[in-house]
Coordinates of C-alpha atoms (C1' of nucleotides) in Angstrom, one line a residue:
Chain A
M2 CA 39.3 9.9 -4.2
Q3 CA 35.6 10.5 -4.5
I4 CA 34.4 14.1 -4.1
K5 CA 32.5 13.1 -1.0
D6 CA 35.7 11.9 0.7
I7 CA 37.5 15.1 -0.3
L8 CA 34.8 17.2 1.2
S9 CA 34.7 15.2 4.4
K10 CA 38.4 15.5 4.8
S11 CA 38.5 19.2 4.2
I12 CA 35.6 19.8 6.7
L13 CA 37.5 17.8 9.3
D14 CA 40.8 19.6 8.6
A15 CA 39.0 23.0 8.9
A16 CA 37.5 21.9 12.2
K17 CA 40.9 21.0 13.5
K18 CA 42.3 24.2 12.3
T19 CA 39.8 26.2 14.2
V20 CA 41.2 24.6 17.3
E21 CA 44.8 25.3 16.3
D22 CA 43.9 28.9 15.6
G23 CA 42.5 29.1 19.1
I24 CA 39.0 29.9 18.0
F25 CA 37.5 26.9 19.8
K26 CA 38.8 24.7 22.5
L27 CA 38.5 21.0 22.7
A28 CA 38.5 19.5 26.1
E29 CA 40.8 16.5 26.9
N30 CA 38.1 13.9 26.7
D31 CA 36.0 15.4 23.9
K32 CA 36.2 14.1 20.4
L33 CA 35.1 15.7 17.2
P34 CA 31.9 14.1 15.8
D35 CA 32.1 12.1 12.6
I36 CA 31.6 14.0 9.5
L37 CA 28.3 13.1 8.0
L38 CA 27.7 14.3 4.5
E39 CA 24.3 13.8 2.9
V40 CA 22.6 14.8 -0.3
P41 CA 20.1 17.5 0.8
P42 CA 16.4 16.9 0.4
K43 CA 16.1 19.9 -1.9
K44 CA 18.2 21.1 -4.8
E45 CA 18.3 24.7 -3.4
F46 CA 20.4 23.3 -0.5
G47 CA 23.2 22.4 -2.8
D48 CA 24.9 19.1 -3.8
F49 CA 26.0 18.0 -0.3
A50 CA 25.2 19.2 3.2
T51 CA 26.7 18.5 6.6
N52 CA 25.2 18.9 10.0
F53 CA 28.7 19.1 11.5
A54 CA 28.2 22.6 13.0
M55 CA 25.2 21.3 15.1
Q56 CA 27.0 18.0 16.0
S57 CA 30.0 19.8 17.3
A58 CA 28.1 22.6 19.1
K59 CA 28.5 20.6 22.3
V60 CA 32.2 20.0 22.3
F61 CA 33.0 23.5 21.1
H62 CA 30.6 25.2 23.5
A63 CA 29.6 27.5 20.7
N64 CA 26.5 28.1 18.7
P65 CA 26.2 26.4 15.3
R66 CA 26.2 29.6 13.3
K67 CA 29.5 30.7 14.7
I68 CA 31.1 27.2 14.1
A69 CA 29.8 27.1 10.6
E70 CA 31.2 30.5 9.8
E71 CA 34.6 29.6 11.1
I72 CA 34.7 26.3 9.2
K73 CA 33.4 27.9 6.1
S74 CA 36.2 30.4 6.0
R75 CA 38.8 27.7 6.3
I76 CA 37.8 25.6 3.4
Q77 CA 39.4 26.2 0.0
L78 CA 38.6 23.6 -2.6
E79 CA 38.9 24.0 -6.4
Q80 CA 35.8 21.8 -6.8
I81 CA 33.6 24.0 -4.7
D82 CA 31.6 26.8 -6.2
K83 CA 30.2 28.1 -2.9
I84 CA 29.4 27.2 0.7
E85 CA 26.3 28.5 2.5
F86 CA 25.1 28.4 6.0
A87 CA 21.4 27.4 6.2
G88 CA 18.6 26.2 8.4
A89 CA 19.4 25.4 12.0
G90 CA 23.1 24.9 11.3
F91 CA 23.7 23.2 8.0
L92 CA 26.6 23.9 5.8
N93 CA 25.5 23.5 2.2
F94 CA 28.1 22.8 -0.5
Y95 CA 27.6 23.8 -4.1
L96 CA 30.0 22.0 -6.5
K97 CA 31.4 23.4 -9.7
S98 CA 29.6 21.9 -12.6
T99 CA 32.9 20.5 -14.0
V100 CA 33.0 18.1 -11.1
I101 CA 30.0 16.1 -12.2
Y102 CA 31.2 16.1 -15.9
D103 CA 34.6 14.8 -14.8
T104 CA 33.0 12.1 -12.7
F105 CA 30.6 11.2 -15.5
K106 CA 33.4 11.0 -18.0
K107 CA 35.2 8.4 -15.8
I108 CA 32.0 6.4 -15.6
F109 CA 31.6 6.6 -19.4
N110 CA 35.1 5.4 -19.9
A111 CA 34.7 2.5 -17.4
G112 CA 32.0 1.1 -19.8
E113 CA 30.6 -2.3 -18.8
N114 CA 32.7 -2.3 -15.6
Y115 CA 30.7 0.4 -14.0
G116 CA 28.8 -1.2 -11.1
Q117 CA 31.4 -3.7 -10.2
L118 CA 33.3 -2.5 -7.2
P119 CA 36.8 -3.5 -6.5
N120 CA 37.3 -6.8 -4.6
K121 CA 37.3 -6.2 -0.8
N122 CA 39.7 -9.2 -0.3
N123 CA 37.6 -10.4 2.6
A124 CA 37.2 -14.0 3.8
T125 CA 34.5 -15.6 1.8
I126 CA 31.0 -15.0 3.1
Q127 CA 28.5 -17.8 2.9
I128 CA 24.9 -17.2 2.2
E129 CA 22.5 -20.1 2.7
Y130 CA 18.9 -19.7 1.6
V131 CA 15.7 -21.4 0.5
S132 CA 16.8 -24.8 1.9
A133 CA 13.2 -26.1 1.5
N134 CA 12.6 -29.8 2.2
P135 CA 12.7 -31.9 -0.9
T136 CA 9.2 -33.3 -0.2
G137 CA 7.0 -31.1 -2.3
L138 CA 6.9 -28.1 -4.6
L139 CA 8.4 -24.7 -3.7
H140 CA 5.7 -22.3 -2.8
V141 CA 5.6 -18.5 -3.1
G142 CA 7.1 -18.0 0.3
H143 CA 10.2 -20.0 -0.8
G144 CA 10.1 -17.9 -3.9
R145 CA 10.5 -14.7 -1.9
G146 CA 13.4 -16.3 -0.1
A147 CA 14.9 -17.4 -3.4
A148 CA 14.5 -14.0 -5.0
A149 CA 16.0 -12.2 -1.9
G150 CA 18.8 -14.6 -1.4
S151 CA 19.9 -14.6 -5.0
A152 CA 19.7 -10.9 -5.3
I153 CA 21.7 -10.4 -2.1
V154 CA 24.4 -12.8 -3.5
N155 CA 24.5 -10.7 -6.8
I156 CA 24.6 -7.4 -5.0
M157 CA 27.3 -8.4 -2.5
R158 CA 29.4 -9.8 -5.4
A159 CA 29.0 -6.5 -7.2
A160 CA 30.0 -4.7 -4.0
G161 CA 33.3 -6.7 -4.1
Y162 CA 32.6 -9.4 -1.5
N163 CA 33.6 -13.0 -2.1
I164 CA 30.4 -15.1 -1.7
Q165 CA 29.5 -18.7 -1.7
S166 CA 25.9 -19.6 -1.9
E167 CA 24.5 -22.9 -0.4
Y168 CA 21.3 -24.9 -0.2
Y169 CA 20.9 -27.2 2.7
I170 CA 18.9 -30.2 1.7
N171 CA 16.9 -31.7 4.6
D172 CA 17.0 -35.2 3.1
A173 CA 17.1 -37.1 6.4
G174 CA 14.6 -37.6 9.2
N175 CA 10.9 -37.5 9.7
Q176 CA 9.9 -35.6 6.6
M177 CA 11.6 -38.1 4.4
D178 CA 9.7 -40.9 6.1
K179 CA 6.5 -39.0 5.3
L180 CA 7.5 -38.6 1.7
T181 CA 8.2 -42.3 1.5
I182 CA 4.9 -43.5 2.7
S183 CA 3.1 -40.8 0.6
V184 CA 4.8 -41.8 -2.6
N185 CA 4.3 -45.4 -1.8
A186 CA 0.6 -45.0 -1.2
R187 CA 0.1 -43.0 -4.5
Y188 CA 2.2 -45.6 -6.4
L189 CA 0.0 -48.4 -5.1
Q190 CA -3.2 -46.4 -5.7
L191 CA -2.2 -45.7 -9.3
L192 CA -1.6 -49.4 -9.9
G193 CA -5.0 -50.3 -8.4
Q194 CA -3.6 -51.9 -5.2
Q195 CA -4.9 -49.3 -2.8
T196 CA -7.7 -46.8 -2.5
E197 CA -7.8 -43.2 -1.3
A198 CA -9.1 -44.5 2.1
D199 CA -5.7 -46.3 2.5
F200 CA -3.8 -43.0 2.3
P201 CA -1.8 -42.5 5.4
E202 CA -3.2 -39.8 7.7
D203 CA 0.0 -37.8 8.1
G204 CA 1.1 -38.2 4.5
Y205 CA 1.6 -35.4 2.0
K206 CA -1.7 -35.0 0.3
G207 CA -0.6 -32.6 -2.5
E208 CA -1.1 -33.5 -6.1
D209 CA 2.5 -33.2 -6.8
I210 CA 3.1 -36.5 -5.0
I211 CA 0.8 -38.2 -7.5
D212 CA 2.9 -36.6 -10.3
T213 CA 6.0 -38.1 -8.7
A214 CA 4.4 -41.5 -8.4
K215 CA 3.3 -41.3 -12.1
R216 CA 6.9 -40.5 -13.2
I217 CA 8.1 -43.5 -11.2
I218 CA 5.6 -45.7 -13.0
D219 CA 6.5 -44.1 -16.4
R220 CA 10.1 -45.1 -15.7
D221 CA 9.9 -48.4 -13.9
G222 CA 6.3 -49.6 -14.4
D223 CA 4.9 -51.9 -11.7
K224 CA 8.2 -53.6 -10.9
Y225 CA 8.0 -52.5 -7.2
L226 CA 4.8 -54.5 -6.8
H227 CA 6.9 -57.7 -7.1
V228 CA 9.5 -57.0 -4.4
S229 CA 9.3 -57.1 -0.7
E230 CA 7.6 -54.2 1.1
E231 CA 10.9 -53.1 2.6
E232 CA 12.5 -53.1 -0.8
R233 CA 9.6 -51.2 -2.3
L234 CA 9.7 -48.6 0.5
N235 CA 13.4 -48.1 0.0
A236 CA 12.9 -47.6 -3.7
M237 CA 10.0 -45.1 -3.1
R238 CA 12.2 -43.2 -0.7
E239 CA 15.1 -42.8 -3.1
L240 CA 13.1 -42.3 -6.3
G241 CA 10.7 -40.0 -4.6
Y242 CA 13.6 -37.9 -3.2
Q243 CA 15.4 -37.7 -6.5
D244 CA 12.3 -36.7 -8.3
K245 CA 11.4 -34.0 -5.7
L246 CA 14.9 -32.7 -5.7
A247 CA 15.0 -32.5 -9.5
E248 CA 11.7 -30.6 -9.6
L249 CA 12.9 -28.2 -7.0
K250 CA 16.1 -27.6 -9.0
K251 CA 14.1 -27.1 -12.1
D252 CA 11.9 -24.5 -10.5
L253 CA 14.9 -22.6 -9.1
K254 CA 16.6 -22.6 -12.4
N255 CA 13.6 -21.2 -14.1
F256 CA 13.5 -18.6 -11.4
R257 CA 17.1 -17.7 -12.2
V258 CA 18.5 -19.0 -8.9
E259 CA 21.7 -21.0 -8.8
F260 CA 23.7 -22.4 -5.9
D261 CA 27.4 -22.9 -5.7
N262 CA 26.9 -25.8 -3.3
W263 CA 24.2 -28.2 -2.4
F264 CA 24.7 -29.7 1.1
S265 CA 23.0 -32.9 2.0
E266 CA 21.9 -33.4 5.6
R267 CA 22.4 -37.1 5.1
T268 CA 26.2 -36.6 5.0
L269 CA 26.0 -35.5 8.6
H270 CA 24.4 -38.7 9.8
P271 CA 25.4 -40.4 12.0
A272 CA 29.1 -39.5 12.4
A273 CA 29.1 -35.6 12.4
V274 CA 25.9 -35.4 14.4
N275 CA 27.3 -37.8 17.0
E276 CA 30.6 -36.0 17.1
S277 CA 29.1 -32.6 17.9
I278 CA 26.9 -34.2 20.6
E279 CA 30.0 -35.8 22.1
V280 CA 31.9 -32.5 22.1
L281 CA 29.0 -30.7 23.7
K282 CA 28.7 -33.4 26.3
K283 CA 32.3 -33.2 27.1
I284 CA 32.1 -29.5 27.8
G285 CA 29.0 -30.0 29.9
A286 CA 26.6 -28.2 27.5
I287 CA 24.5 -31.3 27.2
Y288 CA 22.9 -33.3 29.9
E289 CA 20.5 -36.3 30.2
Q290 CA 17.0 -36.1 31.6
D291 CA 13.9 -38.2 31.1
G292 CA 15.8 -40.5 28.8
A293 CA 16.6 -37.7 26.4
L294 CA 19.7 -35.5 25.8
W295 CA 19.2 -31.8 26.3
L296 CA 21.2 -28.8 25.2
K297 CA 21.7 -26.3 28.0
S298 CA 20.6 -23.4 25.8
T299 CA 19.3 -21.5 28.9
D300 CA 23.0 -20.7 29.7
Y301 CA 22.9 -18.5 26.5
G302 CA 19.6 -16.7 27.1
D303 CA 17.1 -19.3 25.7
D304 CA 13.8 -19.7 27.5
K305 CA 14.2 -23.4 28.0
D306 CA 16.7 -26.1 27.3
R307 CA 16.2 -28.0 24.1
V308 CA 16.2 -31.7 23.3
V309 CA 18.8 -32.9 20.9
V310 CA 18.3 -36.6 21.1
R311 CA 14.9 -38.0 21.8
E312 CA 13.9 -40.6 24.3
N313 CA 13.8 -43.1 21.4
G314 CA 17.4 -42.4 20.5
E315 CA 16.6 -40.4 17.4
P316 CA 18.4 -37.0 17.0
T317 CA 16.1 -34.0 16.6
Y318 CA 16.3 -31.5 13.8
L319 CA 18.3 -29.3 16.1
A320 CA 21.0 -32.0 16.5
A321 CA 21.5 -32.1 12.7
D322 CA 21.5 -28.3 12.6
I323 CA 24.2 -28.0 15.2
A324 CA 26.3 -30.4 13.2
Y325 CA 25.6 -28.5 10.0
H326 CA 26.5 -25.1 11.5
K327 CA 29.6 -26.5 13.2
N328 CA 30.6 -27.8 9.7
K329 CA 30.0 -24.3 8.3
F330 CA 32.1 -22.6 10.9
E331 CA 34.9 -25.1 10.4
R332 CA 34.9 -24.3 6.7
G333 CA 36.3 -21.0 7.7
F334 CA 33.9 -18.5 6.3
G335 CA 34.3 -14.8 7.4
E336 CA 30.6 -14.6 7.9
L337 CA 27.6 -16.9 7.7
I338 CA 24.3 -15.6 6.5
N339 CA 21.1 -17.6 6.8
I340 CA 17.9 -16.5 5.3
W341 CA 15.0 -18.0 7.1
G342 CA 11.2 -17.6 7.1
A343 CA 9.9 -15.4 9.9
D344 CA 8.2 -18.4 11.4
H345 CA 11.6 -19.8 12.4
H346 CA 12.7 -16.8 14.5
G347 CA 12.2 -18.8 17.7
Y348 CA 15.0 -21.1 16.6
V349 CA 17.9 -18.6 16.5
C350 CA 18.7 -18.6 20.1
R351 CA 19.3 -22.3 20.4
V352 CA 21.5 -22.5 17.3
K353 CA 23.6 -19.6 18.4
A354 CA 23.7 -21.1 21.9
A355 CA 25.1 -24.3 20.5
M356 CA 27.7 -22.4 18.4
S357 CA 28.8 -20.4 21.4
A358 CA 29.1 -23.5 23.5
L359 CA 31.3 -25.0 20.8
G360 CA 33.6 -22.0 21.1
F361 CA 32.6 -20.3 17.8
D362 CA 31.9 -16.6 17.5
A363 CA 28.1 -16.7 17.2
D364 CA 28.0 -13.1 16.0
K365 CA 29.5 -14.3 12.8
L366 CA 26.2 -16.1 12.1
K367 CA 23.7 -13.6 10.8
I368 CA 20.2 -14.7 10.4
L369 CA 17.9 -12.6 8.2
F370 CA 14.2 -13.1 8.3
L371 CA 11.7 -13.0 5.6
Q372 CA 8.1 -12.1 6.4
M373 CA 5.2 -13.8 4.8
V374 CA 3.7 -13.3 1.3
A375 CA 0.1 -12.7 0.7
L376 CA -1.3 -12.9 -2.9
Y377 CA -4.2 -10.7 -3.9
R378 CA -6.3 -11.1 -7.0
S379 CA -9.1 -8.6 -7.7
G380 CA -8.5 -7.3 -4.3
E381 CA -9.2 -10.6 -2.7
L382 CA -6.7 -12.6 -0.7
V383 CA -5.7 -15.8 -2.5
K384 CA -5.1 -18.4 0.1
M385 CA -4.9 -21.8 -1.5
S386 CA -3.9 -23.2 -4.9
K387 CA -6.9 -24.7 -6.6
R388 CA -4.7 -27.4 -8.1
S389 CA -2.7 -28.5 -5.1
G390 CA -5.1 -27.6 -2.3
N391 CA -2.1 -26.2 -0.5
A392 CA 0.1 -23.1 -0.4
I393 CA 0.4 -21.5 -3.9
P394 CA 3.4 -23.2 -5.7
L395 CA 6.0 -20.8 -7.1
R396 CA 5.6 -22.3 -10.6
E397 CA 2.0 -21.3 -10.7
L398 CA 3.0 -17.7 -9.9
M399 CA 5.7 -17.8 -12.6
E400 CA 3.1 -19.1 -15.1
E401 CA 0.7 -16.4 -14.2
V402 CA 2.9 -13.3 -14.0
G403 CA 6.2 -14.4 -15.4
T404 CA 9.6 -14.6 -13.7
D405 CA 10.5 -11.0 -14.2
A406 CA 7.4 -9.6 -12.5
A407 CA 7.5 -12.2 -9.7
R408 CA 11.1 -11.5 -8.9
F409 CA 10.7 -7.7 -9.1
F410 CA 7.7 -7.7 -6.9
F411 CA 9.3 -9.9 -4.3
L412 CA 12.2 -7.5 -4.2
M413 CA 10.2 -4.3 -3.9
R414 CA 9.7 -4.5 -0.2
S415 CA 12.2 -4.8 2.7
M416 CA 12.4 -8.4 3.7
E417 CA 11.1 -7.9 7.2
S418 CA 7.9 -6.4 5.9
Q419 CA 5.0 -8.6 5.0
L420 CA 4.5 -8.5 1.3
D421 CA 1.1 -8.0 -0.4
F422 CA 1.6 -9.2 -3.9
D423 CA -0.9 -7.7 -6.4
L424 CA -1.3 -10.3 -9.1
D425 CA -3.4 -8.0 -11.3
L426 CA -0.8 -5.2 -11.2
A427 CA 2.1 -7.7 -11.9
K428 CA 0.3 -8.7 -15.1
K429 CA -0.5 -5.3 -16.3
K430 CA 1.4 -4.2 -19.4
S431 CA 1.5 -0.5 -18.6
S432 CA 3.6 2.0 -16.7
D433 CA 1.4 1.2 -13.6
N434 CA 3.4 -2.0 -13.4
P435 CA 6.8 -1.0 -12.0
V436 CA 8.7 -3.8 -13.7
Y437 CA 7.4 -2.9 -17.1
Y438 CA 8.2 0.7 -16.3
V439 CA 11.8 0.0 -15.7
Q440 CA 12.2 -2.4 -18.6
Y441 CA 10.5 0.0 -20.9
A442 CA 13.1 2.7 -20.2
H443 CA 15.8 0.2 -21.3
A444 CA 13.9 -0.8 -24.4
R445 CA 13.4 2.8 -25.3
I446 CA 17.1 3.5 -25.2
C447 CA 17.8 0.5 -27.3
S448 CA 15.3 1.7 -29.8
I449 CA 16.9 5.1 -30.0
F450 CA 20.2 3.5 -30.8
R451 CA 18.6 1.4 -33.5
Q452 CA 17.2 4.5 -35.2
T453 CA 20.3 6.7 -34.8
T454 CA 22.5 4.0 -36.2
E455 CA 20.3 3.7 -39.2
M456 CA 20.4 7.5 -39.6
N457 CA 24.2 7.6 -39.3
I458 CA 24.0 9.7 -36.1
V459 CA 27.1 8.4 -34.3
M460 CA 28.4 8.7 -30.8
E461 CA 32.0 9.9 -30.8
D462 CA 34.6 8.1 -28.7
N463 CA 35.1 11.2 -26.6
P464 CA 31.9 13.1 -26.4
N465 CA 31.8 16.6 -24.8
F466 CA 29.6 16.0 -21.8
N467 CA 29.9 19.7 -20.8
L468 CA 27.1 20.3 -23.3
L469 CA 24.6 18.5 -21.1
I470 CA 23.2 21.4 -19.2
H471 CA 19.5 20.7 -19.1
S472 CA 18.2 20.0 -15.6
S473 CA 16.8 16.6 -16.8
E474 CA 20.3 15.7 -18.0
I475 CA 22.0 16.9 -14.8
D476 CA 19.5 14.9 -12.7
L477 CA 20.1 11.8 -14.7
I478 CA 23.9 12.2 -14.5
N479 CA 23.7 12.6 -10.7
K480 CA 21.6 9.5 -10.4
I481 CA 24.2 7.5 -12.4
I482 CA 27.0 8.8 -10.2
D483 CA 25.1 7.5 -7.1
Y484 CA 24.9 4.0 -8.4
E485 CA 27.9 2.4 -6.9
E486 CA 27.2 3.9 -3.5
E487 CA 23.7 2.4 -3.7
I488 CA 25.2 -1.0 -4.4
E489 CA 27.4 -0.6 -1.4
K490 CA 24.5 0.4 0.9
A491 CA 22.3 -2.4 -0.4
A492 CA 25.1 -4.9 0.3
Q493 CA 25.8 -3.6 3.7
D494 CA 22.1 -3.7 4.8
Y495 CA 21.4 -6.9 2.9
A496 CA 18.6 -4.8 1.3
P497 CA 17.8 -5.7 -2.3
Q498 CA 14.8 -3.4 -2.3
K499 CA 17.2 -0.4 -2.4
I500 CA 18.3 -1.5 -5.9
T501 CA 14.7 -2.1 -6.9
R502 CA 13.8 1.4 -5.8
Y503 CA 16.9 2.8 -7.5
A504 CA 16.0 1.1 -10.8
Q505 CA 12.5 2.8 -10.6
E506 CA 14.1 6.2 -9.9
I507 CA 16.6 6.1 -12.7
A508 CA 13.9 4.9 -15.1
A509 CA 11.8 7.9 -14.1
L510 CA 14.6 10.3 -14.7
F511 CA 15.3 8.8 -18.1
H512 CA 11.7 9.2 -19.1
A513 CA 11.8 12.8 -18.1
F514 CA 15.0 13.3 -20.1
Y515 CA 13.3 11.6 -23.1
R516 CA 10.5 14.2 -22.8
D517 CA 12.9 17.2 -22.6
C518 CA 15.9 16.3 -24.7
R519 CA 15.9 15.0 -28.2
I520 CA 18.7 13.3 -29.9
I521 CA 17.6 13.0 -33.5
G522 CA 17.5 16.4 -35.0
V523 CA 19.9 18.2 -32.7
E524 CA 23.4 19.5 -33.5
S525 CA 25.9 16.5 -33.8
N526 CA 28.1 17.3 -30.8
L527 CA 25.1 17.5 -28.5
A528 CA 23.6 14.4 -30.0
S529 CA 26.8 12.6 -29.4
A530 CA 26.9 13.7 -25.7
R531 CA 23.3 12.6 -25.3
L532 CA 24.0 9.3 -26.8
G533 CA 26.8 8.9 -24.4
L534 CA 24.5 9.7 -21.5
I535 CA 21.8 7.2 -22.6
K536 CA 24.4 4.5 -23.3
V537 CA 25.5 4.7 -19.7
T538 CA 21.9 4.9 -18.5
A539 CA 21.0 1.7 -20.4
H540 CA 24.0 0.0 -18.9
V541 CA 23.1 1.0 -15.3
I542 CA 19.5 0.0 -15.8
K543 CA 20.5 -3.4 -17.2
H544 CA 23.1 -3.9 -14.5
A545 CA 20.6 -3.1 -11.7
L546 CA 18.0 -5.4 -13.2
N547 CA 20.6 -8.1 -13.5
L548 CA 21.4 -7.8 -9.8
L549 CA 17.7 -8.4 -9.2
G550 CA 17.6 -11.3 -11.6
V551 CA 15.2 -9.4 -13.9
S552 CA 15.8 -9.3 -17.7
A553 CA 16.4 -6.1 -19.6
P554 CA 14.7 -6.5 -23.0
E555 CA 16.0 -4.5 -26.0
S556 CA 12.5 -4.1 -27.4
M557 CA 9.0 -4.4 -26.0
Chain B
rG1449 C1' 1.3 -14.8 29.0
rC1450 C1' 6.4 -14.6 26.5
rG1451 C1' 9.4 -13.6 22.0
rU1452 C1' 10.3 -11.5 16.9
rC1453 C1' 8.5 -8.2 13.1
rC1454 C1' 5.1 -4.5 11.6
rG1455 C1' 1.8 0.2 12.4
rU1456 C1' 3.6 6.8 7.9
rA1457 C1' -1.8 9.7 2.4
rG1458 C1' -8.1 6.0 0.6
rC1459 C1' -4.4 1.3 -0.7
rU1460 C1' 0.8 -0.7 -0.9
rC1461 C1' 5.2 1.1 1.0
rA1462 C1' 10.3 4.5 1.2
rG1463 C1' 12.2 7.4 4.6
rU1464 C1' 20.3 7.0 4.6
rU1465 C1' 24.5 5.9 12.4
rG1466 C1' 18.2 11.7 15.3
rG1467 C1' 18.2 17.2 11.3
rA1468 C1' 15.8 21.8 6.8
rU1469 C1' 8.5 22.4 4.5
rA1470 C1' 7.7 13.8 5.9
rG1471 C1' 8.3 11.3 0.0
rA1472 C1' 7.1 7.5 -4.1
rG1473 C1' 3.8 4.2 -6.7
rC1474 C1' -1.3 2.8 -7.1
rA1475 C1' -6.3 4.6 -6.8
rA1476 C1' -9.2 9.7 -7.8
rC1477 C1' -9.5 14.2 -10.9
rG1478 C1' -7.5 17.3 -15.1
rG1479 C1' -4.2 18.0 -19.2
rC1480 C1' -0.3 16.2 -23.4
rC1481 C1' 0.6 12.0 -29.4
rU1482 C1' 2.2 15.5 -37.5
rU1483 C1' 8.6 14.8 -34.4
rC1484 C1' 13.7 9.2 -31.1
rU1485 C1' 8.1 3.4 -28.4
rA1486 C1' 1.6 7.2 -25.0
rA1487 C1' 4.3 0.2 -22.1
rG1488 C1' 5.5 7.5 -21.7
rC1489 C1' 5.1 12.7 -19.6
rC1490 C1' 2.9 17.0 -16.8
rG1491 C1' -0.5 19.0 -13.1
rU1492 C1' -4.3 18.8 -8.7
rG1493 C1' -6.2 17.0 -4.2
rG1494 C1' -4.9 14.0 -0.2
rG1495 C1' -1.1 13.3 6.6
rU1496 C1' -2.7 14.0 14.5
rC1497 C1' 3.9 9.4 11.1
rG1498 C1' -1.3 4.0 16.1
rC1499 C1' -1.7 6.6 21.3
rC1500 C1' 0.8 8.6 25.8
rC1501 C1' 5.2 9.9 28.5
rG1502 C1' 10.5 10.6 28.4
rU1503 C1' 15.7 11.9 26.3
rU1504 C1' 17.5 16.1 23.0
rC1505 C1' 18.8 22.5 20.6
rG1506 C1' 15.9 19.1 17.4
rA1507 C1' 12.1 12.6 17.3
rG1508 C1' 8.6 9.2 11.9
rU1509 C1' 13.7 7.8 13.6
rC1510 C1' 16.2 6.6 20.3
rG1511 C1' 14.0 4.7 25.5
rG1512 C1' 9.6 3.3 28.6
rG1513 C1' 4.3 2.2 28.7
rC1514 C1' -0.3 1.2 26.3
rC1515 C1' -3.4 -0.2 21.7
rG1516 C1' -3.8 -2.9 17.0
rG1517 C1' -2.0 -6.8 13.3
rA1518 C1' 1.2 -11.0 11.5
rC1519 C1' 4.2 -15.0 12.9
rG1520 C1' 6.3 -18.2 16.6
rC1521 C1' 6.5 -20.4 21.7
rA1522 C1' 7.3 -29.6 20.4
rC1523 C1' 11.3 -35.2 22.4
rC1524 C1' 7.8 -31.3 14.1
rA1525 C1' 10.8 -29.5 10.4

RNA sequence: GCGUCCGUAGCUCAGUUGGAUAGAGCAACGGCCUUCUAAGCCGUGGGUCGCCCGUUCGAGUCGGGCCGGACGCACCA
């Protein structure tokens, strides 16, 4: 049992005891408030504090000071040095120093396992993210989604959840037709059969389509000039698609993003799409009007009903999405998480409406939104890529600042905040740059180990951590003790930025320790304990960076 | 007009189911290398938490109303 839980329980027991002792009365319908323990904002306020005396003032009909005194006198714990009443009604708990040493010793002994929480034995949670159309290059917005999604997957796994990650490939419908005519036009152009003037108006104009056409020519030459137009278009569709998908996978891999499953929209057409429409028709959630089929999403709070099959008989994107989400629900996940760009928020209601209509628990579907990314260079907003004339491709960002900095910067802010990405700062090789700052702390520790090993300063198997009494050492130990709780919180809130922040904080505490506490040149038992401390510190920094998908170099 | 998100130091942002004197980084200014990486450390200044009203013992946090910004409001995806 964690010290926090022990404290909570003894506070609750003490509160109950005040009632038993007849000090306070609890009315029939009144309940004791939950015990909230927090780490106080200032060290003088102790190791933990609770506002219980204030929270319970109402049900006890007594002033907080009186409540605090009564509770204080009923708590006897060997781990506690003293309890003080402070402020408007806080109870501050001061732990005996042995508590943190005992806790730290357990962490030290856990070694590489520290940071991996026990399995929660939950039904698998599915996280679907990126899911960009395979019709062009991933841009920086996708990059933010990729960084966030993969970090959330890592964090939730560390927190003990079973996770499956998935990418939904929109490889059917309109956008594939556009890809086809675009690749076809570039192919014909490159082989001198067409000019720029022939390029279809609504085609994809990006340069990457030319690259795709070039690769097709490199492979198959001009052979599609000598077949029927239909055959050529079919070839352009398939080859273009395969090429785009391969590029997309390549970028994601370089960005340290992997998926457990790739789900092709094509597999839903036409059977699964038709089937979900039939089911919805049968239960009256779909009706016909103006030659189209409409989902009655207004029954579930939507502004208007939505078309699922167009007048021309073609299903809409929504129709496929209903079939896809139905499929996901039927796979039996405990929770479905989608990470979408903020520009899709208007879409939530209709998808949830369809799932509710189909009898699924729409609350199991959690949709997280990602706000936009704005890149700044020399203080100026960078809008377009010079090369592609379009949104900035993720690979250009990776080339410019590197994968580590790109991921770290994407994960510094909460997802629902717009992100201003400072390219100059991301490239700086100094402590101004937060990613270098954290990595440097890790490298510094590795460097100390290289030197101490050479000087035969060794860490014993069982160092005496009680020797670590400097405030810089205590602060660092306390931060390390917090780590697993931080993971838990980050997982619960789907908030990778909490880990990014934590990494910066522990790095800062290490640098302060480095300033105050030397290892080489001190008495061997103390050196040994300090080596133990920095060994765990290095592990935690590396572990946190791994969760973020950022490397932890051993030298810089 | 409607919906979602945002508004906290000059800039970018944290602020743990409402709690103690609102924090961090950058920028500015001033210090620290004969000793484990100065890619580091220490110090100083800097705030009407967009505005108003309400709920509460207590509001940056909750509710209502304004103001400002981003995004969305297709038989596109």
